Amino acid sequence: MVSSCSQYSQKKLPVAYHNLNARYNAYLIARDRLREVERYQHKTYQENYNQPLPILLPLDSTRLEPVKAQLDDAIKKASLVAERHQNSKWLDNSYILLGTARLYRQDYGNAMEVFKYVNTKGEGEDEKHEALIGLMRTYVETGAYTNGLNVAEYLRVQPLNKANTRDYYLTKAYLHQQKQEYAVSAALLDATFPFLKKGETTARLHLIAGQLYDLTGKPEQAIAHYRQVLKNRPTYEQSFYATIYSIQGGRTSNERFTRMLNDRKNTDLKDKIYYTMGLLEARNGRYPKAIEYWKKSIHETTSNTSQIPYTYQEMGKLYFEKLQNFPTAKAYYDSALALLPQQSADYKALANRKVFLDEFVEQQQTIQTEDSLQKLAQMNPAALDQHLNEAIDRKQKQQQALLARAQEIATQAANRPATSSDIPADQRWLLYNPIMVTQGRTEFMQKWGTRQLEDNWRRSQKESSAQIGAVDSPPQTGTALNANGPESSSSGVLSAAERKAQKDALYATIPFSPEALKLSNQRLENAYYHLGKLYKFQFNQPDQAIPTFETLLTRYPNTGVKPEVYYLLMVSNDQLNRTSTWKEKLLAEFPTSSYARQVGKTGTTGAHTATGETEAQRVYTEIYNLYKANNLSEALSRAETAMSALTGSLIEDKMAVLRVILIGKVRGVEPYRQALIEFIRDYPTSSLLPKVREMQIAAEQPTAKRK
């Protein structure tokens, strides 16, 4: 009897016995455990409707920790079939459950092995196809998209059953969505719907298809899918967002928004409604109204604050792209990044844009601060003393107003539970209010900059520069600049010692001495240079770059970046189709610079040809012989004349080094050092660069001999 029940026997009775036990004692239990895990995943997953929803729910073993026991039991029961029922027809199905359970646990290596085993050793074609679909999903989760596409290409020509066809389309659509190939993903979803039944899952996929068509610029197809959401028994959230997305892609009346706002079911969704109203106003060019609606969206935020960073992002985008108010755009981007999930598709692009905005605001603040300091240095002592007293008083009043507002909010919050959803977002207690926390973080960075956690981080020399820079300018909205400093009296009235300490700190930043004035001018020169480049390259505003560069040349006519500024002024004017003389100035004043070579000059020798290279070598040899004969002045004169003729030749940088050496011999130390700097700037890829850097180091030594 024992031998007749062997799991390796192919007789009818043993096979029937093992089929029965494999199914009811292992397979069905493992399947039910996995279904419990999937139900839990769908129930607890928080959709982010501000981003395209994922076609398949992302795997996260941490989130599935509460159902870890079910996963472990599914693995245990599925493994029993492989251990005890080798002749059962449920063997392949159990292996697939085992691979799926390991996939949910993010044990991708073992999941792949199981799916590959079923594909090679399995008996049923449907089970093999199902295993390959699971393998394709595993490749997607690990980012191995090429492998996933190879599996998909094989499955494309296989005769799949209805369930496998559905899963194949969904998994492949998910793969292309992860690759941001939204048009292909949307087309695959369209092919999936005939295999789906009505319900929340189908409604969700129609919602995703609409989002994908929106991303590919096909609003008609998107709206058609949003309408299908309402026909597939959606949840209230799904129907609400389908309506919202339809509105965002088309037109609607104010009466429709009014009905939605008055609907009690939308109490917790008013922030999204106002956000959509703002989008439509911005699209129609009514920017003040758009900002008003977005502020209402933030004000109406309740317990779910996921909408806030996207509202801040749109406000920052409006100020950046349309209003070109970069400091305000920076403030809103700061707030958006503080709350935006790092895995968001917008996070990286937003962070990159913020880098340039940070630099822009920094350069603007440097110009404002240094100009203010230099103006203060020119005032008579009595007027300066009075001016600083007024500035300290003004900051003190601002601080008191902010403290009063904080106390008012705290008092209002104390009368109601701090976490109550009916308290407007801007009136909650600070630590329960994400808006206030974000604003506080932004205000800190605006005043103090990015500070490391260290002792004495509020040192007076760090504080005073930030304060004095705002002496002659109004405070930014929502910015708490504390004029009191770390030692202010809690009563709000400055003592004589506190006032004197603050005034002394401010005096210390004013450039009274020639050395301090020189450093201030260096900071100004550098700020104008970088600000102009930001206008030109990052913000694509040549009309703003031109006056910035012209101011730099007017205030600092001997700036070391003059060749580059000439070149940038030339290309900025060309971009605006304006005539200018910057090209002629560049070629006349800096004919040997890399920027002159980029512009090109008529009449240059064709050094890139064999004949041209021979001629370039001949010219170089003649000048070098003059140098060896100690006829230095003549050699230098001919070297500077020949530089433009050697443009593009193989020995151009070699001639440039010889010219540098001759400058040191003829004109002295300072011109020699400047020529070395120019070579490093103009020939960054030259093979002679290490030698020139050694020459530069030697040139800095007071008693160094130069050869």
Coordinates of C-alpha atoms in Angstrom, one line a residue, residues 336-678:
A336 CA 7.7 71.9 -2.3
L337 CA 10.9 69.9 -1.9
A338 CA 10.6 69.8 1.9
L339 CA 7.3 67.9 1.5
L340 CA 7.6 66.2 -1.8
P341 CA 8.4 62.4 -1.7
Q342 CA 11.9 61.7 -2.9
Q343 CA 10.6 58.9 -5.1
S344 CA 8.3 61.3 -6.9
A345 CA 8.9 61.7 -10.6
D346 CA 9.1 65.5 -10.2
Y347 CA 11.6 65.5 -7.3
K348 CA 14.8 65.2 -9.3
A349 CA 13.9 67.9 -11.9
L350 CA 12.7 70.2 -9.1
A351 CA 15.8 69.7 -7.1
N352 CA 18.0 70.5 -10.2
R353 CA 16.0 73.7 -10.9
K354 CA 16.3 74.7 -7.2
V355 CA 20.1 74.5 -7.4
F356 CA 20.2 77.3 -10.0
L357 CA 17.6 79.3 -8.1
D358 CA 19.6 79.0 -4.9
E359 CA 22.6 80.3 -6.8
F360 CA 20.6 83.1 -8.4
V361 CA 19.2 84.3 -5.1
E362 CA 22.6 84.1 -3.5
Q363 CA 24.2 86.3 -6.2
Q364 CA 21.3 88.8 -6.0
Q365 CA 21.7 89.0 -2.3
T366 CA 25.4 89.4 -2.6
I367 CA 24.9 92.4 -5.0
Q368 CA 22.3 93.9 -2.7
T369 CA 24.3 93.4 0.4
E370 CA 27.6 94.7 -1.0
D371 CA 26.0 97.7 -2.6
S372 CA 24.2 98.5 0.6
L373 CA 27.5 98.2 2.6
Q374 CA 29.4 100.4 0.2
K375 CA 26.7 103.1 0.4
L376 CA 26.8 102.9 4.2
A377 CA 30.6 103.3 4.1
Q378 CA 30.2 106.6 2.3
M379 CA 27.7 108.1 4.8
N380 CA 28.8 110.6 7.4
P381 CA 29.1 109.0 10.9
A382 CA 26.1 110.7 12.5
A383 CA 23.8 109.8 9.6
L384 CA 25.1 106.2 9.6
D385 CA 24.6 105.8 13.3
Q386 CA 21.0 107.0 13.0
H387 CA 20.4 104.7 10.0
L388 CA 21.6 101.7 11.9
N389 CA 19.4 102.5 14.9
E390 CA 16.4 102.8 12.6
A391 CA 17.2 99.4 11.0
I392 CA 17.5 97.7 14.4
D393 CA 14.2 99.2 15.5
R394 CA 12.5 98.1 12.3
K395 CA 13.7 94.5 12.7
Q396 CA 12.6 94.6 16.3
K397 CA 9.1 95.6 15.4
Q398 CA 8.9 92.9 12.7
Q399 CA 10.0 90.3 15.3
Q400 CA 7.3 91.4 17.7
A401 CA 4.6 91.2 15.1
L402 CA 5.7 87.7 14.3
L403 CA 5.6 86.7 17.9
A404 CA 2.2 88.2 18.3
R405 CA 0.9 86.2 15.4
A406 CA 2.4 83.0 16.7
Q407 CA 0.7 83.6 20.1
E408 CA -2.6 84.2 18.4
I409 CA -2.4 80.9 16.5
A410 CA -1.3 79.1 19.6
T411 CA -4.3 80.5 21.5
Q412 CA -6.7 79.5 18.7
A413 CA -5.3 76.0 18.6
A414 CA -5.5 75.6 22.4
N415 CA -9.3 76.0 22.3
R416 CA -9.7 73.0 20.0
P417 CA -7.9 69.6 19.6
A418 CA -4.7 70.2 17.7
T419 CA -5.2 67.4 15.3
S420 CA -8.8 68.2 14.4
S421 CA -9.3 68.2 10.7
D422 CA -11.7 71.3 10.8
I423 CA -8.8 73.6 11.9
P424 CA -7.4 75.4 8.8
A425 CA -3.9 74.3 8.0
D426 CA -2.5 77.8 8.7
Q427 CA -4.0 77.9 12.2
R428 CA -2.9 74.6 13.7
W429 CA -0.3 74.3 16.4
L430 CA 3.2 74.5 14.9
L431 CA 4.3 70.9 15.2
Y432 CA 1.0 69.6 13.7
N433 CA 1.2 72.1 10.9
P434 CA 3.3 71.0 7.9
I435 CA 3.0 74.4 6.3
M436 CA 4.4 76.2 9.3
V437 CA 7.2 73.7 9.7
T438 CA 8.2 74.1 6.0
Q439 CA 8.0 77.9 6.3
G440 CA 10.1 77.8 9.4
R441 CA 12.8 75.7 7.7
T442 CA 12.8 78.0 4.7
E443 CA 13.0 81.1 6.9
F444 CA 15.9 79.7 8.8
M445 CA 17.8 79.0 5.5
Q446 CA 17.0 82.5 4.2
K447 CA 18.5 84.1 7.3
W448 CA 21.3 81.8 8.3
G449 CA 22.0 79.8 5.1
T450 CA 22.8 76.1 5.3
R451 CA 24.4 75.7 8.7
Q452 CA 26.1 72.6 10.0
L453 CA 25.3 71.4 13.5
E454 CA 28.1 72.9 15.5
D455 CA 28.9 75.0 18.5
N456 CA 28.3 78.7 18.2
W457 CA 26.5 78.4 14.9
R458 CA 24.9 81.8 15.5
R459 CA 28.2 83.7 15.7
S460 CA 27.8 87.4 15.3
Q461 CA 30.0 87.5 12.2
K462 CA 27.6 85.1 10.4
E463 CA 24.6 86.9 11.6
S464 CA 25.5 90.5 10.9
S465 CA 26.0 90.1 7.2
A466 CA 22.5 88.7 6.7
Q467 CA 21.0 91.5 8.7
I468 CA 22.9 94.3 7.1
G469 CA 22.0 93.0 3.6
A470 CA 18.3 93.7 4.4
V471 CA 18.8 97.1 6.0
D472 CA 17.7 99.0 2.9
S473 CA 15.2 96.4 1.6
P474 CA 11.8 95.3 2.7
P475 CA 11.6 91.8 4.3
Q476 CA 10.4 88.9 2.2
T477 CA 7.0 87.6 2.8
G478 CA 6.8 85.1 5.6
T479 CA 10.5 85.6 6.5
A480 CA 11.3 86.0 10.2
L481 CA 14.5 88.0 10.3
N482 CA 15.5 88.3 13.9
A483 CA 17.3 91.5 14.5
N484 CA 17.5 90.8 18.2
G485 CA 20.1 88.1 17.7
P486 CA 20.7 85.2 20.1
E487 CA 21.0 87.4 23.2
S488 CA 17.8 89.4 22.8
S489 CA 15.6 90.2 25.8
S490 CA 12.5 88.1 26.1
S491 CA 10.5 91.3 26.9
G492 CA 11.0 92.5 23.3
V493 CA 12.8 95.7 24.4
L494 CA 16.5 95.9 23.7
S495 CA 18.8 96.9 26.5
A496 CA 21.6 99.4 25.8
A497 CA 24.2 96.6 25.9
E498 CA 22.2 94.5 23.4
R499 CA 21.7 97.5 21.0
K500 CA 25.4 98.3 21.2
A501 CA 26.4 94.7 20.5
Q502 CA 24.2 94.6 17.4
K503 CA 25.4 98.0 16.2
D504 CA 29.0 96.9 16.6
A505 CA 28.4 93.8 14.6
L506 CA 26.8 95.8 11.8
Y507 CA 29.7 98.3 11.9
A508 CA 32.2 95.4 11.5
T509 CA 30.7 94.4 8.2
I510 CA 30.9 97.9 6.5
P511 CA 34.0 98.2 4.2
F512 CA 35.6 101.3 5.6
S513 CA 39.2 100.3 4.9
P514 CA 40.7 100.0 1.4
E515 CA 41.3 96.3 1.9
A516 CA 37.7 95.6 3.0
L517 CA 36.5 97.7 0.0
K518 CA 38.6 95.7 -2.4
L519 CA 37.2 92.4 -1.1
S520 CA 33.7 93.8 -1.4
N521 CA 34.3 94.8 -5.0
Q522 CA 35.6 91.3 -5.7
R523 CA 32.4 89.8 -4.4
L524 CA 30.4 92.2 -6.5
E525 CA 32.3 91.5 -9.6
N526 CA 32.0 87.7 -9.1
A527 CA 28.2 88.0 -8.4
Y528 CA 27.5 90.1 -11.6
Y529 CA 29.5 87.5 -13.6
H530 CA 27.6 84.5 -12.3
L531 CA 24.3 86.2 -12.3
G532 CA 24.7 87.1 -16.0
K533 CA 25.6 83.5 -16.8
L534 CA 22.5 82.2 -15.0
Y535 CA 20.3 84.6 -17.0
K536 CA 21.9 83.5 -20.2
F537 CA 22.2 79.7 -19.8
Q538 CA 19.9 78.5 -17.0
F539 CA 16.9 80.9 -17.4
N540 CA 17.3 81.6 -21.1
Q541 CA 16.8 85.4 -20.6
P542 CA 19.4 87.1 -22.8
D543 CA 17.6 90.4 -22.4
Q544 CA 18.4 90.2 -18.7
A545 CA 21.9 88.9 -19.2
I546 CA 23.0 91.8 -21.4
P547 CA 22.5 94.6 -18.9
T548 CA 24.0 92.4 -16.2
F549 CA 27.2 91.9 -18.2
E550 CA 27.3 95.5 -19.3
T551 CA 27.0 96.6 -15.6
L552 CA 30.0 94.3 -14.9
L553 CA 32.1 95.9 -17.6
T554 CA 31.1 99.4 -16.6
R555 CA 31.9 98.9 -12.9
Y556 CA 34.9 96.6 -13.4
P557 CA 36.5 97.4 -16.8
N558 CA 39.6 95.4 -15.9
T559 CA 37.8 92.2 -15.0
G560 CA 39.7 89.0 -15.8
V561 CA 36.7 87.5 -17.5
K562 CA 36.3 90.2 -20.1
P563 CA 36.9 87.9 -23.2
E564 CA 34.2 85.6 -22.0
V565 CA 31.8 88.5 -21.2
Y566 CA 32.4 90.0 -24.7
Y567 CA 31.6 86.6 -26.2
L568 CA 28.5 86.2 -24.1
L569 CA 27.3 89.7 -25.0
M570 CA 27.8 88.9 -28.6
V571 CA 25.8 85.7 -28.6
S572 CA 23.1 87.2 -26.4
N573 CA 22.6 90.1 -28.8
D574 CA 22.6 87.6 -31.7
Q575 CA 19.9 85.6 -29.9
L576 CA 17.7 88.7 -29.8
N577 CA 18.6 89.6 -33.4
R578 CA 20.3 92.8 -32.2
T579 CA 23.3 94.4 -33.9
S580 CA 26.3 94.9 -31.7
T581 CA 30.1 95.5 -31.8
W582 CA 31.0 92.9 -29.3
K583 CA 32.5 90.5 -31.9
E584 CA 34.8 93.2 -33.2
K585 CA 35.9 94.2 -29.7
L586 CA 36.6 90.5 -28.9
L587 CA 38.7 90.0 -32.0
A588 CA 40.5 93.3 -31.5
E589 CA 41.3 93.1 -27.8
F590 CA 41.7 89.4 -27.3
P591 CA 42.6 87.8 -30.7
T592 CA 44.4 84.9 -29.0
S593 CA 41.7 83.9 -26.6
S594 CA 39.7 80.7 -27.0
Y595 CA 36.5 82.8 -27.4
A596 CA 38.1 84.6 -30.4
R597 CA 38.9 81.2 -31.9
Q598 CA 35.3 80.1 -31.4
V599 CA 34.0 83.2 -33.3
G600 CA 36.6 82.6 -36.0
K601 CA 38.5 85.2 -38.0
T602 CA 38.7 85.7 -41.7
G603 CA 42.0 85.2 -43.3
T604 CA 43.3 82.6 -40.8
T605 CA 45.7 80.0 -42.2
G606 CA 44.1 76.6 -42.9
A607 CA 46.3 74.9 -40.3
H608 CA 44.1 71.8 -40.3
T609 CA 45.5 70.8 -43.7
A610 CA 48.9 69.2 -44.2
T611 CA 50.2 72.3 -45.9
G612 CA 48.9 74.4 -43.0
E613 CA 50.5 72.3 -40.4
T614 CA 53.9 72.5 -42.2
E615 CA 53.5 76.3 -42.3
A616 CA 52.6 76.4 -38.6
Q617 CA 55.6 74.4 -37.7
R618 CA 57.9 76.7 -39.8
V619 CA 56.5 79.8 -38.0
Y620 CA 57.0 78.2 -34.6
T621 CA 60.6 77.2 -35.4
E622 CA 61.5 80.7 -36.5
I623 CA 60.0 82.2 -33.3
Y624 CA 61.7 79.6 -31.1
N625 CA 65.1 80.3 -32.8
L626 CA 64.6 84.0 -31.9
Y627 CA 63.9 83.0 -28.3
K628 CA 67.1 80.8 -28.2
A629 CA 69.1 83.7 -29.7
N630 CA 67.8 85.9 -26.8
N631 CA 66.0 88.2 -29.2
L632 CA 63.1 88.2 -26.8
S633 CA 61.2 91.3 -27.8
E634 CA 61.1 90.4 -31.4
A635 CA 60.1 86.8 -30.6
L636 CA 57.2 88.0 -28.4
S637 CA 56.0 90.4 -31.0
R638 CA 56.0 87.7 -33.7
A639 CA 54.4 85.1 -31.3
E640 CA 51.4 87.3 -30.6
T641 CA 51.0 88.1 -34.3
A642 CA 51.2 84.4 -35.2
M643 CA 48.7 83.2 -32.6
S644 CA 45.6 83.9 -34.8
A645 CA 47.3 82.3 -37.8
L646 CA 47.9 79.1 -35.9
T647 CA 44.3 78.8 -34.7
G648 CA 43.3 75.1 -35.1
S649 CA 46.7 73.8 -35.7
L650 CA 48.3 70.9 -33.8
I651 CA 50.9 73.1 -32.2
E652 CA 48.6 76.0 -31.2
D653 CA 48.9 75.3 -27.5
K654 CA 52.7 74.8 -27.9
M655 CA 52.9 78.3 -29.4
A656 CA 50.8 79.6 -26.6
V657 CA 53.2 78.2 -24.0
L658 CA 56.1 79.8 -25.8
R659 CA 54.3 83.1 -25.8
V660 CA 53.7 82.8 -22.0
I661 CA 57.4 82.2 -21.4
L662 CA 58.3 85.2 -23.5
I663 CA 55.9 87.4 -21.6
G664 CA 57.6 86.4 -18.4
K665 CA 61.0 87.2 -19.9
V666 CA 60.0 90.6 -21.4
R667 CA 57.1 92.0 -19.3
G668 CA 57.8 90.7 -15.8
V669 CA 56.2 88.7 -13.0
E670 CA 52.6 90.0 -12.9
P671 CA 51.9 89.7 -16.7
Y672 CA 53.6 86.3 -16.6
R673 CA 51.2 85.1 -13.9
Q674 CA 48.2 86.5 -15.8
A675 CA 49.3 84.8 -19.0
L676 CA 49.5 81.5 -17.1
I677 CA 46.0 81.9 -15.8
E678 CA 44.8 82.7 -19.4

